[in-house]
PDB file of N, CA and C in Angstrom:
ATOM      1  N   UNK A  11     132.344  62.451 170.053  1.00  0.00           N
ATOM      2  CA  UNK A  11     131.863  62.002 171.332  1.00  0.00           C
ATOM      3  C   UNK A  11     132.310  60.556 171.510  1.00  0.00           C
ATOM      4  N   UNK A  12     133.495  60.221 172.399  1.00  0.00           N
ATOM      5  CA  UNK A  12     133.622  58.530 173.011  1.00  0.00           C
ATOM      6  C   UNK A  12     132.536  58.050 173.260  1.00  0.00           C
ATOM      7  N   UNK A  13     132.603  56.841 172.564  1.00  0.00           N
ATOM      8  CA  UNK A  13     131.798  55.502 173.007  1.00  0.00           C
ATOM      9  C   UNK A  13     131.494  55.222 174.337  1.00  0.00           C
ATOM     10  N   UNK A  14     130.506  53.936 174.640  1.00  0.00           N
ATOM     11  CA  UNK A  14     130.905  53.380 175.893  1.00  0.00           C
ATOM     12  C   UNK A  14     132.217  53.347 176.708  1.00  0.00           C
ATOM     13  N   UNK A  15     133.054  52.340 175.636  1.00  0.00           N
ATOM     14  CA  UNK A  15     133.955  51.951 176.031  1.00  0.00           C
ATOM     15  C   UNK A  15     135.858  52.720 175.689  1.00  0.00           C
ATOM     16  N   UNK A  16     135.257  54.119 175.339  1.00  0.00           N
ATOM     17  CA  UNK A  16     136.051  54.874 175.273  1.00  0.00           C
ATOM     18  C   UNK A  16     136.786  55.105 174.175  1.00  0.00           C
ATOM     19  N   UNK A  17     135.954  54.114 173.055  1.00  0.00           N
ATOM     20  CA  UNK A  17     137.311  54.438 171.913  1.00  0.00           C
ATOM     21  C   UNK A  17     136.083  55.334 171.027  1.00  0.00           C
ATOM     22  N   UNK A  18     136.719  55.990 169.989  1.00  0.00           N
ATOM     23  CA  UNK A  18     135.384  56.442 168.861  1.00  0.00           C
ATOM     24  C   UNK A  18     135.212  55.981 167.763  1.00  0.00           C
ATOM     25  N   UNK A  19     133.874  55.784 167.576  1.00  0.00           N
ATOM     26  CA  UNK A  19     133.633  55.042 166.439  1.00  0.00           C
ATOM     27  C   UNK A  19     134.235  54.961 165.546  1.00  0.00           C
ATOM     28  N   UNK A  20     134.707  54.457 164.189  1.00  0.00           N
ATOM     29  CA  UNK A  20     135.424  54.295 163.226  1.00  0.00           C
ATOM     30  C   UNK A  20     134.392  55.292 162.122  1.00  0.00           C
ATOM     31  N   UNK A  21     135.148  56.232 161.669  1.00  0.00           N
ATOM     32  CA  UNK A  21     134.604  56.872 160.352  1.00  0.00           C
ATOM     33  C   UNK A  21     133.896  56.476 159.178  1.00  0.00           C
ATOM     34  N   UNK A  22     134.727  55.502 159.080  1.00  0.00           N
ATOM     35  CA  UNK A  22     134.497  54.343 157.920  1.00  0.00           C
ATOM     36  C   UNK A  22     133.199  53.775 158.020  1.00  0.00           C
ATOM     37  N   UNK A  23     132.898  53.201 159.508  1.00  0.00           N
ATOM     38  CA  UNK A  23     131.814  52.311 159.458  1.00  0.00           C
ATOM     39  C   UNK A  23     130.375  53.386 158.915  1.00  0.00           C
ATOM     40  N   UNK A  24     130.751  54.856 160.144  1.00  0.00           N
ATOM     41  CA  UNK A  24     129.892  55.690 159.856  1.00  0.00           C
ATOM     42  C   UNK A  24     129.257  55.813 158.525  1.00  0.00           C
ATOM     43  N   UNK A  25     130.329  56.099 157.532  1.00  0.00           N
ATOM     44  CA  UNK A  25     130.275  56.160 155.957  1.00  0.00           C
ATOM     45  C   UNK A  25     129.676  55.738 154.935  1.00  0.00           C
ATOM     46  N   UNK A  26     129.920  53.860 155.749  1.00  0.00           N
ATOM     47  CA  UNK A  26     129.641  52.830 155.234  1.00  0.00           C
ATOM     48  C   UNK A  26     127.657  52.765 155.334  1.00  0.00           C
ATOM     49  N   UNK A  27     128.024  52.856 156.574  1.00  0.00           N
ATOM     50  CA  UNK A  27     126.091  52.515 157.033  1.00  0.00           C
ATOM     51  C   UNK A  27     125.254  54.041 156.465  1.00  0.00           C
ATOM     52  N   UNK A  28     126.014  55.014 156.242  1.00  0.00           N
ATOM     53  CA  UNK A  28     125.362  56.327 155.959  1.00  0.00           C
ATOM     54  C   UNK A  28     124.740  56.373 154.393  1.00  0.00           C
ATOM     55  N   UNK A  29     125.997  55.443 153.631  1.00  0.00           N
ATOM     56  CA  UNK A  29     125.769  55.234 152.447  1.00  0.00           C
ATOM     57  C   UNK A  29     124.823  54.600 152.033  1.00  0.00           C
ATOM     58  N   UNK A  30     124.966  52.993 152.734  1.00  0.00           N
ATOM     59  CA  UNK A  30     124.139  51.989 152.574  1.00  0.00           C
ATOM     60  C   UNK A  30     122.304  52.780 152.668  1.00  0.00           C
ATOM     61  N   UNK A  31     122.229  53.545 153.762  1.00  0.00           N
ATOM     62  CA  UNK A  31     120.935  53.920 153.498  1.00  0.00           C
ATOM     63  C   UNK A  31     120.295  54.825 152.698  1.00  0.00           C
ATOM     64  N   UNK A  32     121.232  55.615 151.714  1.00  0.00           N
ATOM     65  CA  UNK A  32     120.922  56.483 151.362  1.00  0.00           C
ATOM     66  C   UNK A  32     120.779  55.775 150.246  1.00  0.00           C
ATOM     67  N   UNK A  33     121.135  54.770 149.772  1.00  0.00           N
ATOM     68  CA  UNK A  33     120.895  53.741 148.653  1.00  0.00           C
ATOM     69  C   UNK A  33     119.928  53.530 149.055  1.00  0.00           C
ATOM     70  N   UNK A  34     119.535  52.750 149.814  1.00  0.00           N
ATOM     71  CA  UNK A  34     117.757  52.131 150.446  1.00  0.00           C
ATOM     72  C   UNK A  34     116.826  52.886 150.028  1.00  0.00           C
ATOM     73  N   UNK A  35     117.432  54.089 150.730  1.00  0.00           N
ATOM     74  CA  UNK A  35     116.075  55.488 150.766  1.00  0.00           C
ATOM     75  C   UNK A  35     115.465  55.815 149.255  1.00  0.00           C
ATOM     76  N   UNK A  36     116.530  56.257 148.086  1.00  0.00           N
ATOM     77  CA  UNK A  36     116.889  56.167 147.210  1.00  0.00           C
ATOM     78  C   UNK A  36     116.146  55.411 146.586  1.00  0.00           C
ATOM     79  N   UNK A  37     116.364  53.979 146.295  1.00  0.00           N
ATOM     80  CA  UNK A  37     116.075  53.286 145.776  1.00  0.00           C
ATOM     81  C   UNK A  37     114.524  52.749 146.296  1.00  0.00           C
ATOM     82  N   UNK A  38     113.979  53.079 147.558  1.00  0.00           N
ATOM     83  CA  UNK A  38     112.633  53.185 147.479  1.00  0.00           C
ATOM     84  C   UNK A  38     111.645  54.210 147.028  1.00  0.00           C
ATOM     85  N   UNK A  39     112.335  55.725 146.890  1.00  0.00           N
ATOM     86  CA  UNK A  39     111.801  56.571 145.991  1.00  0.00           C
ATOM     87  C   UNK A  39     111.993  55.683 144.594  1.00  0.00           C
ATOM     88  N   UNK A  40     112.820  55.626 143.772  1.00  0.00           N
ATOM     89  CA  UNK A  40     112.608  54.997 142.592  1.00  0.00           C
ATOM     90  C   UNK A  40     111.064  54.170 142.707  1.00  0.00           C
ATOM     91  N   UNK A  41     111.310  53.208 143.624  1.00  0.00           N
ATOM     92  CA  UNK A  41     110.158  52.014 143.176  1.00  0.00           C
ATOM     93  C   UNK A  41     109.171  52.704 143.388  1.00  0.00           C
ATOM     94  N   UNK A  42     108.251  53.894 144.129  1.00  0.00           N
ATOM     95  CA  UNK A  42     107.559  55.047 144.426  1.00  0.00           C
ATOM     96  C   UNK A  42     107.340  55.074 142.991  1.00  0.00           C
ATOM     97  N   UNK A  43     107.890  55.918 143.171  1.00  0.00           N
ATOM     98  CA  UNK A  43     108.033  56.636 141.071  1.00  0.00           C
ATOM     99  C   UNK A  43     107.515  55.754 140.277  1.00  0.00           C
ATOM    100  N   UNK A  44     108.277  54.480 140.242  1.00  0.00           N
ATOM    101  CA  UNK A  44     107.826  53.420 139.263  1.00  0.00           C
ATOM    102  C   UNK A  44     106.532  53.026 139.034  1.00  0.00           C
ATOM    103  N   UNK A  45     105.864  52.393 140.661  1.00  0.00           N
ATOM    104  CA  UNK A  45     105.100  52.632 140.656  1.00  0.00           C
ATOM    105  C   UNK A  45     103.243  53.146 140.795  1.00  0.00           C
ATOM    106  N   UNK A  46     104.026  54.563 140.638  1.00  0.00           N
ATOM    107  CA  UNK A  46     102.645  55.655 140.040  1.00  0.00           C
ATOM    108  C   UNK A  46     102.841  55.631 138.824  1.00  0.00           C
ATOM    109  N   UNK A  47     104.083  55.846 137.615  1.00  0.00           N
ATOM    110  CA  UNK A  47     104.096  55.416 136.181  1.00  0.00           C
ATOM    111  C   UNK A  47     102.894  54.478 136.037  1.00  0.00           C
ATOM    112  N   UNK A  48     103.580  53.232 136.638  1.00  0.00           N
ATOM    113  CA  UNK A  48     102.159  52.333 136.098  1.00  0.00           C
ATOM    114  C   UNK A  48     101.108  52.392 136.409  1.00  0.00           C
ATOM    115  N   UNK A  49     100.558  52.906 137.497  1.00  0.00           N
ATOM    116  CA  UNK A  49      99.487  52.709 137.751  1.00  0.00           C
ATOM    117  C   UNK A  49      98.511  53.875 136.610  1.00  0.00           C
ATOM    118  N   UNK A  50      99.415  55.052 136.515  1.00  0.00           N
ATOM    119  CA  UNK A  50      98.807  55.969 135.612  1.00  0.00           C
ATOM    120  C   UNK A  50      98.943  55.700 134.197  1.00  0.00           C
ATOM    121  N   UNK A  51      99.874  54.571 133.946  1.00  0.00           N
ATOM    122  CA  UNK A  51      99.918  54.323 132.076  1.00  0.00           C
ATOM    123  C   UNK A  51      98.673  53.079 132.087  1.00  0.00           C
ATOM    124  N   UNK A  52      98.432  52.721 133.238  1.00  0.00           N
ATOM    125  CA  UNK A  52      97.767  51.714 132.650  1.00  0.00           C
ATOM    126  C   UNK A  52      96.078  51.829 133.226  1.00  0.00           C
ATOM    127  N   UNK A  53      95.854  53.142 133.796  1.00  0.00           N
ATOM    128  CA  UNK A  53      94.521  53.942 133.671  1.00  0.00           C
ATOM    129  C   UNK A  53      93.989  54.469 132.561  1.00  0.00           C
ATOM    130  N   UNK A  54      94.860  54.767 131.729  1.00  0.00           N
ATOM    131  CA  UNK A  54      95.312  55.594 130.624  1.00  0.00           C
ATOM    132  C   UNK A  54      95.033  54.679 129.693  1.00  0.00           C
ATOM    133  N   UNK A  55      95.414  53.253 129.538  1.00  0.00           N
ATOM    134  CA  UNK A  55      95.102  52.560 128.429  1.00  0.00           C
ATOM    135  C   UNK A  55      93.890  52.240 128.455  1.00  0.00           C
ATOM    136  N   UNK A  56      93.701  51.614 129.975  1.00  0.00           N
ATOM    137  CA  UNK A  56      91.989  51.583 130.073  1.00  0.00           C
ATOM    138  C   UNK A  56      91.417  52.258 129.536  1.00  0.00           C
ATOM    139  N   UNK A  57      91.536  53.602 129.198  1.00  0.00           N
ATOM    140  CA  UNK A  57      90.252  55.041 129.446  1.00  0.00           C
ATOM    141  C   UNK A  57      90.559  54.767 127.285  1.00  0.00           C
ATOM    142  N   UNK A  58      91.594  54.153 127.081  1.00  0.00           N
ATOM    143  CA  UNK A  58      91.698  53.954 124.974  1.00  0.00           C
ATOM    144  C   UNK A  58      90.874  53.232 124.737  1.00  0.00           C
ATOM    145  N   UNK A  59      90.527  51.986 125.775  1.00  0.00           N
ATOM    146  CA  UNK A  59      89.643  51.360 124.928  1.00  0.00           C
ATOM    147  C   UNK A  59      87.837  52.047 124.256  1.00  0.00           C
ATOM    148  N   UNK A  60      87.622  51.378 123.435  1.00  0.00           N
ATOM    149  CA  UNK A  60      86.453  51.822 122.875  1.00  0.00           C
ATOM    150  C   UNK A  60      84.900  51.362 123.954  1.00  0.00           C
ATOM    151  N   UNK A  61      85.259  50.611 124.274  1.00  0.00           N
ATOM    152  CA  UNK A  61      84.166  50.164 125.137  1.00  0.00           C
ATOM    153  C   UNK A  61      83.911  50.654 127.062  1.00  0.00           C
ATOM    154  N   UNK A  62      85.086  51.823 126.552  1.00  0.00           N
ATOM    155  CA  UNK A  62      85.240  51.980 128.117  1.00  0.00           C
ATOM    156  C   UNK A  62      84.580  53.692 128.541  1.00  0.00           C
ATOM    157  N   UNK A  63      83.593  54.344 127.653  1.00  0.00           N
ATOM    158  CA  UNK A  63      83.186  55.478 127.435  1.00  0.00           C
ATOM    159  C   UNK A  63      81.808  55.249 128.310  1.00  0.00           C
ATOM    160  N   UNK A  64      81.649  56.170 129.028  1.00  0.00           N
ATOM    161  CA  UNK A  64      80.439  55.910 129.839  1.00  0.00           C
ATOM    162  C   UNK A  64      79.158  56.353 129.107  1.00  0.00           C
ATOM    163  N   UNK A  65      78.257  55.257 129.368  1.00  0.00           N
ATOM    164  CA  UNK A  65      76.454  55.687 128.960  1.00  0.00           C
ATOM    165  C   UNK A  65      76.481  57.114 129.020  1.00  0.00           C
ATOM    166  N   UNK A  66      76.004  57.414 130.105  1.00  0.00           N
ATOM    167  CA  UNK A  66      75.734  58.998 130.271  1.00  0.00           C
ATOM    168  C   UNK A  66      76.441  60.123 129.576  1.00  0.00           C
ATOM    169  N   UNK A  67      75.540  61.211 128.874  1.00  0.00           N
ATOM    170  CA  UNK A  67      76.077  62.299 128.560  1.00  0.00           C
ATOM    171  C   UNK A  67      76.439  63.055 129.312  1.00  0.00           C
ATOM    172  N   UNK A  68      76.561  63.283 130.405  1.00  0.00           N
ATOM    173  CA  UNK A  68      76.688  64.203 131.125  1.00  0.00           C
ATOM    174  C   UNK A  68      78.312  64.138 131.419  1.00  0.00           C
ATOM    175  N   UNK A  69      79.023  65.033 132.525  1.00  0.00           N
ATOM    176  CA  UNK A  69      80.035  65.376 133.013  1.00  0.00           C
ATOM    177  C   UNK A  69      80.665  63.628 133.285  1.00  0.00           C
ATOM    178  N   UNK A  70      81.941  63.595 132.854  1.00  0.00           N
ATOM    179  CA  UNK A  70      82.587  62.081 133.494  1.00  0.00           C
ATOM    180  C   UNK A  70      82.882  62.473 135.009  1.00  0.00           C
ATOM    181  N   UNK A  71      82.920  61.054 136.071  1.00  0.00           N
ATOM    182  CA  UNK A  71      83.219  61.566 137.322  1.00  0.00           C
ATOM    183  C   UNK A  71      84.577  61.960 137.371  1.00  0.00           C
ATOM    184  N   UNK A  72      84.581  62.159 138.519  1.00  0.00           N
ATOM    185  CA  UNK A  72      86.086  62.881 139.044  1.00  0.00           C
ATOM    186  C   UNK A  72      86.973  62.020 138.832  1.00  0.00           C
ATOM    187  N   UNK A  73      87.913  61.923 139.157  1.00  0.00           N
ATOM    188  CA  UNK A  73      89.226  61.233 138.634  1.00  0.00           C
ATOM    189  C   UNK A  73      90.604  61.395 139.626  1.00  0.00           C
ATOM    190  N   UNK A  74      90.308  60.917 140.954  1.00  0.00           N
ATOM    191  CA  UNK A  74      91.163  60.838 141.978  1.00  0.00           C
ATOM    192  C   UNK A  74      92.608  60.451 141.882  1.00  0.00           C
ATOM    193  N   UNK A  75      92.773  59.383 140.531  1.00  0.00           N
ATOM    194  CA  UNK A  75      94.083  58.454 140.710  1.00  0.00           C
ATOM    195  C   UNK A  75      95.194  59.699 140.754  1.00  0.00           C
ATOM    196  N   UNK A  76      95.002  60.404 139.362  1.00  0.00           N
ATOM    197  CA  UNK A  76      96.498  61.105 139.814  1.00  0.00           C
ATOM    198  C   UNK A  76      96.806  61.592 141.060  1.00  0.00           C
ATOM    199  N   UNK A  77      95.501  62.880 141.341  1.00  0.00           N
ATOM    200  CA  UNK A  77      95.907  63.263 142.680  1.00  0.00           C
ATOM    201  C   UNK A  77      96.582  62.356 143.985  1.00  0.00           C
ATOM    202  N   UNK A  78      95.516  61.261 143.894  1.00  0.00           N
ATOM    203  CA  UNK A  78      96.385  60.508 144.818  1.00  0.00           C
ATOM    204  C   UNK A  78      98.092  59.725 144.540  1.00  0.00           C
ATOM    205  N   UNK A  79      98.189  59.646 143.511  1.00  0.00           N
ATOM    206  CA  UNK A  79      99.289  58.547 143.204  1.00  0.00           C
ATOM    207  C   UNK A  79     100.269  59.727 143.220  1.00  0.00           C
ATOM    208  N   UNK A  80     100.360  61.186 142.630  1.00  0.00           N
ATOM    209  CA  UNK A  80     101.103  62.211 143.369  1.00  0.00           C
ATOM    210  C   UNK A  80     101.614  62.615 144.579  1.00  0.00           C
ATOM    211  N   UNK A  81     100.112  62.625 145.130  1.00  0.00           N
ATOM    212  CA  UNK A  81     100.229  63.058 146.525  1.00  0.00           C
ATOM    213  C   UNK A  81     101.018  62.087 147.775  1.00  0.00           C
ATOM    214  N   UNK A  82     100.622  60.849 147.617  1.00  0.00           N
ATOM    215  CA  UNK A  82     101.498  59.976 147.990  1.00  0.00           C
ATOM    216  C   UNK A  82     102.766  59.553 147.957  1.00  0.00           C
ATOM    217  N   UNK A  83     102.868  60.146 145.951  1.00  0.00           N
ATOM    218  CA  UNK A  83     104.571  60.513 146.174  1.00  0.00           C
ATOM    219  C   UNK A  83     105.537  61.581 146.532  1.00  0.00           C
ATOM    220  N   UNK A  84     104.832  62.397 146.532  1.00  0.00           N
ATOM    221  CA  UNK A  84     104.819  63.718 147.601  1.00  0.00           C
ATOM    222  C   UNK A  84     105.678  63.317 149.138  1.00  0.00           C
ATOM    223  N   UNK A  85     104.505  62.589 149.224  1.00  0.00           N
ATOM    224  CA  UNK A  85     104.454  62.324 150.676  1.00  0.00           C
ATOM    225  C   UNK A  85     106.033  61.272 151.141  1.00  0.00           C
ATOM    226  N   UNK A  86     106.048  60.551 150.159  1.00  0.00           N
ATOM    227  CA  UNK A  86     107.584  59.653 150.275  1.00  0.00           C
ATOM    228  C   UNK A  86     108.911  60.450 150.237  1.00  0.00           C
ATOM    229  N   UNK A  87     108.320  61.160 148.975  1.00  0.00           N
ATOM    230  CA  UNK A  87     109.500  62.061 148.732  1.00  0.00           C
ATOM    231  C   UNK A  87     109.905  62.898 150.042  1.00  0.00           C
ATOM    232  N   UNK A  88     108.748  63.436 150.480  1.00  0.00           N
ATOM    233  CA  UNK A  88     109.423  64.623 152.006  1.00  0.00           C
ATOM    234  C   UNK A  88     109.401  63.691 153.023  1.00  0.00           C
ATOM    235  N   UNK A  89     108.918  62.645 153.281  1.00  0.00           N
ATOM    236  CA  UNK A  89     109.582  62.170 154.488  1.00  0.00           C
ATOM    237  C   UNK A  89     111.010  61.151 154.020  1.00  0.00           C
ATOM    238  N   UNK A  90     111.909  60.648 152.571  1.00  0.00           N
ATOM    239  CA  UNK A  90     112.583  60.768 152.698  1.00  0.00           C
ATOM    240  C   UNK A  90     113.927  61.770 153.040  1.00  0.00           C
ATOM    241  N   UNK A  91     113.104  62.909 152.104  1.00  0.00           N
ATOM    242  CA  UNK A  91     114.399  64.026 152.323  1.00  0.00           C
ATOM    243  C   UNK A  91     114.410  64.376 154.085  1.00  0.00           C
ATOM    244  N   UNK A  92     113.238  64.245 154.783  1.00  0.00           N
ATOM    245  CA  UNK A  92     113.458  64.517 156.568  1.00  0.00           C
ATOM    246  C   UNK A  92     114.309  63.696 157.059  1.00  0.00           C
ATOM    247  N   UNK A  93     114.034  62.279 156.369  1.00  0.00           N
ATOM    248  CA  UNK A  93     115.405  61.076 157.299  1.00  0.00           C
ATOM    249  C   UNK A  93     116.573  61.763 156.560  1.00  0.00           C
ATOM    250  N   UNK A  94     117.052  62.140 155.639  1.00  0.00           N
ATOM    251  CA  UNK A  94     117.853  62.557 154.671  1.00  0.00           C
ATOM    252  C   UNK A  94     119.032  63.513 155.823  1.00  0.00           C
ATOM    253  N   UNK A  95     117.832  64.289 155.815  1.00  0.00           N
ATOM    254  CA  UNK A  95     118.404  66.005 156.586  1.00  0.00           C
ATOM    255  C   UNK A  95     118.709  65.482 158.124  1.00  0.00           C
ATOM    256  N   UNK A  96     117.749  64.562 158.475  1.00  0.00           N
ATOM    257  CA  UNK A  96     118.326  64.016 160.093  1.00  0.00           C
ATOM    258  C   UNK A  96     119.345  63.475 159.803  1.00  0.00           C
ATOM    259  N   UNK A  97     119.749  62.322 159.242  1.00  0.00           N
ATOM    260  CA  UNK A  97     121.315  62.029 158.929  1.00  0.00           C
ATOM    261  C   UNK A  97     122.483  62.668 158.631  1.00  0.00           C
ATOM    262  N   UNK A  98     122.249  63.918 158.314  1.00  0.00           N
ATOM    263  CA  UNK A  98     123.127  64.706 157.971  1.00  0.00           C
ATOM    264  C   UNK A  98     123.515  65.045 156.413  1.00  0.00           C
ATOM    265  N   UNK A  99     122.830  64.419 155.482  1.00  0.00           N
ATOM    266  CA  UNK A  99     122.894  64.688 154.001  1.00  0.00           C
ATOM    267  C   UNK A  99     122.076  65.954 154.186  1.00  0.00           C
ATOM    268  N   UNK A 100     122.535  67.101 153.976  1.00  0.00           N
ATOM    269  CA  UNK A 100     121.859  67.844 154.263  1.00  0.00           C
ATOM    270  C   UNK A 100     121.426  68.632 152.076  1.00  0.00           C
ATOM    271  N   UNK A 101     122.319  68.787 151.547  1.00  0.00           N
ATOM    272  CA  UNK A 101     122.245  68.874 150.230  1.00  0.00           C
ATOM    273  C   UNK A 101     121.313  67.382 149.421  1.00  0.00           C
ATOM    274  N   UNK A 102     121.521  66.358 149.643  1.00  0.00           N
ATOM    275  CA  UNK A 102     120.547  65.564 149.235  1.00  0.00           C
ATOM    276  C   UNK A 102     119.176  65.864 149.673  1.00  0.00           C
ATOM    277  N   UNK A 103     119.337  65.605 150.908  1.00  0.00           N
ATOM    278  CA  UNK A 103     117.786  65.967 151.764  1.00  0.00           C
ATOM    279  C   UNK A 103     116.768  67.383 151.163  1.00  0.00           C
ATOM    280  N   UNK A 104     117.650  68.430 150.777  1.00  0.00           N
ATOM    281  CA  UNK A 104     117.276  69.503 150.211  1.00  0.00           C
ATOM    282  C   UNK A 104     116.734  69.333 148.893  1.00  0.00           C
ATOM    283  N   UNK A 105     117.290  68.620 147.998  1.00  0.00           N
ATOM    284  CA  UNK A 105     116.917  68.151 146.994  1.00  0.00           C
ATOM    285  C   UNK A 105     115.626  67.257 146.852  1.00  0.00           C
ATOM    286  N   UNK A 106     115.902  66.178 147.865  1.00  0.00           N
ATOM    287  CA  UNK A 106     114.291  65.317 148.080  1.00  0.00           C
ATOM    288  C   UNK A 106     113.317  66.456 148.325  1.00  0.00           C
ATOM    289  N   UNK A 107     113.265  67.750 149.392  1.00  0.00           N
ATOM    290  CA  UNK A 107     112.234  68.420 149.843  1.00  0.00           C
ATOM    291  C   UNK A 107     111.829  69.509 148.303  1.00  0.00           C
ATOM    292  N   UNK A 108     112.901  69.672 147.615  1.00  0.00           N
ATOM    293  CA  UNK A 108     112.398  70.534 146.733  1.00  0.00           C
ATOM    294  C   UNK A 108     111.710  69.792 145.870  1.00  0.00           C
ATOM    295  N   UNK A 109     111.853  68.535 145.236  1.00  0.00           N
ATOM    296  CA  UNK A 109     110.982  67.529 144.496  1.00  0.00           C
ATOM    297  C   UNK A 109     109.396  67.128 145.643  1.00  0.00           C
ATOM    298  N   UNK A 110     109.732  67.139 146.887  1.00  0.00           N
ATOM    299  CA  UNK A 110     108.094  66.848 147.777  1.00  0.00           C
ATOM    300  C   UNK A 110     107.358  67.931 146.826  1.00  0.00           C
ATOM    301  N   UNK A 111     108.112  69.343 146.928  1.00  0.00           N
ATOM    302  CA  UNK A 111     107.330  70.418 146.415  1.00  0.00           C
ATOM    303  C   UNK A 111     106.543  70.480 145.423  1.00  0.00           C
ATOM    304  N   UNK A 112     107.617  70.067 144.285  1.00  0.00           N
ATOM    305  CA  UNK A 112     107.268  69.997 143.040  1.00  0.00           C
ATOM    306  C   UNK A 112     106.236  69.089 142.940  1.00  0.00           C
ATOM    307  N   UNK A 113     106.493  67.558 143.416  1.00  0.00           N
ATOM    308  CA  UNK A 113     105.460  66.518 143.403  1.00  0.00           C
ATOM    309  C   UNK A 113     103.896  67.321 144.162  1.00  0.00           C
ATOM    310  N   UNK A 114     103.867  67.980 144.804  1.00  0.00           N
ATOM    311  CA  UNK A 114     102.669  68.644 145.369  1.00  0.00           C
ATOM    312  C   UNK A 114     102.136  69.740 144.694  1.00  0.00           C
ATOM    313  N   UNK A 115     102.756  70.115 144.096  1.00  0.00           N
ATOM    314  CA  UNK A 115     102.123  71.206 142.725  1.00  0.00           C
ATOM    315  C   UNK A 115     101.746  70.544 142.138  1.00  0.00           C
ATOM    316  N   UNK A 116     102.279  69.526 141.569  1.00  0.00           N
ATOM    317  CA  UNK A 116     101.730  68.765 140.556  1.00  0.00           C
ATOM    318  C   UNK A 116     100.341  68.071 140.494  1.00  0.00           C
ATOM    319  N   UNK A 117     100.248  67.742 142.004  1.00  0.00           N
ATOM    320  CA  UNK A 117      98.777  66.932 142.730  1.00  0.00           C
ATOM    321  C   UNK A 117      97.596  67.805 142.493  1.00  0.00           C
ATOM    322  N   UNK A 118      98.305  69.324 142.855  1.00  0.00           N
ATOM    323  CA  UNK A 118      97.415  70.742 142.974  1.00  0.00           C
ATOM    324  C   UNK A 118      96.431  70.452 141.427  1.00  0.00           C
ATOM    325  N   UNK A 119      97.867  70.946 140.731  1.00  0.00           N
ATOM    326  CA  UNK A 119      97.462  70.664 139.608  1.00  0.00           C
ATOM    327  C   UNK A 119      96.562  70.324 138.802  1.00  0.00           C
ATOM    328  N   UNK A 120      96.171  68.931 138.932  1.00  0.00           N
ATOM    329  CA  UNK A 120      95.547  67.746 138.488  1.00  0.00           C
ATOM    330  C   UNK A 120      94.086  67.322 139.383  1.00  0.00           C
ATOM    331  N   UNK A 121      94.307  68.015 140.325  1.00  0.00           N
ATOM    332  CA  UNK A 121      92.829  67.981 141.228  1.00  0.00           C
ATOM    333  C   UNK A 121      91.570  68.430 140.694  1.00  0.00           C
ATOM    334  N   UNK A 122      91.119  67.648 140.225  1.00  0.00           N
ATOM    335  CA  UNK A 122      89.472  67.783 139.768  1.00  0.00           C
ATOM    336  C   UNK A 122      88.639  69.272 140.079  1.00  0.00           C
TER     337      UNK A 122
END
C-alpha cells in the first residue's frame, strides 16, 4: 500500500522497528520471569527460618503469592504474544500464547 506521498515504505525500516520490538517485548517477559523467581525464592527463605512457624496449630493460611505471581505472568505472557500476532510474528506470538497457557495451569495448580 503507497504512502502519503506515494513512495512505499522501505522494508528495511519495517524490519528494523519490527525487530527492535520484539526485543522490548521479549526482554520485558524476561524481567516478568525474573521477577516472580524472586519474589518466590525469597518467600521461600522466609518460610526456612526457624522463627517464622506460626503459634497456632491449626491449618496455615492460604498462600496467594504463587497464584498471583503466575497469574500475572500469565497475563504478560498472552498479552505479549497478542501484540506479537498483531504485528505479524505470527509463530513467535504462538509460542508466547502456548506458554500464557502453560503459565495458567500452573496458577491452577498451586491455588489453595
Amino acid at each position: 500500500m503507497p504512502g502519503l506521498d506515494g513512495k512505499r515504505p522501505s522494508s528495511r525500516t519495517d524490519v528494523l522497528t519490527g525487530g527492535c520490538l520484539l526485543l522490548l517485548v521479549l526482554l520485558a517477559d524476561a524481567a516478568a520471569g525474573l521477577l516472580v523467581v524472586i519474589v518466590l525464592v525469597v518467600r521461600g527463605l522466609g518460610r526456612m527460618e526457624p522463627g517464622s512457624l506460626p503459634a497456632a496449630a491449626g491449618s496455615p493460611p492460604a498462600d496467594w503469592a504463587p497464584v498471583l505471581c503466575f497469574g500475572v505472568l500469565a497475563l504478560a505472557v498472552g498479552v505479549t504474544g497478542l501484540v506479537l500476532l498483531r504485528l505479524g510474528h505470527r509463530a513467535t506470538g504462538m509460542v508466547q500464547l502456548a506458554l500464557c497457557v502453560l503459565l495458567a495451569v500452573q496458577a491452577l495448580k498451586v491455588w489453595p
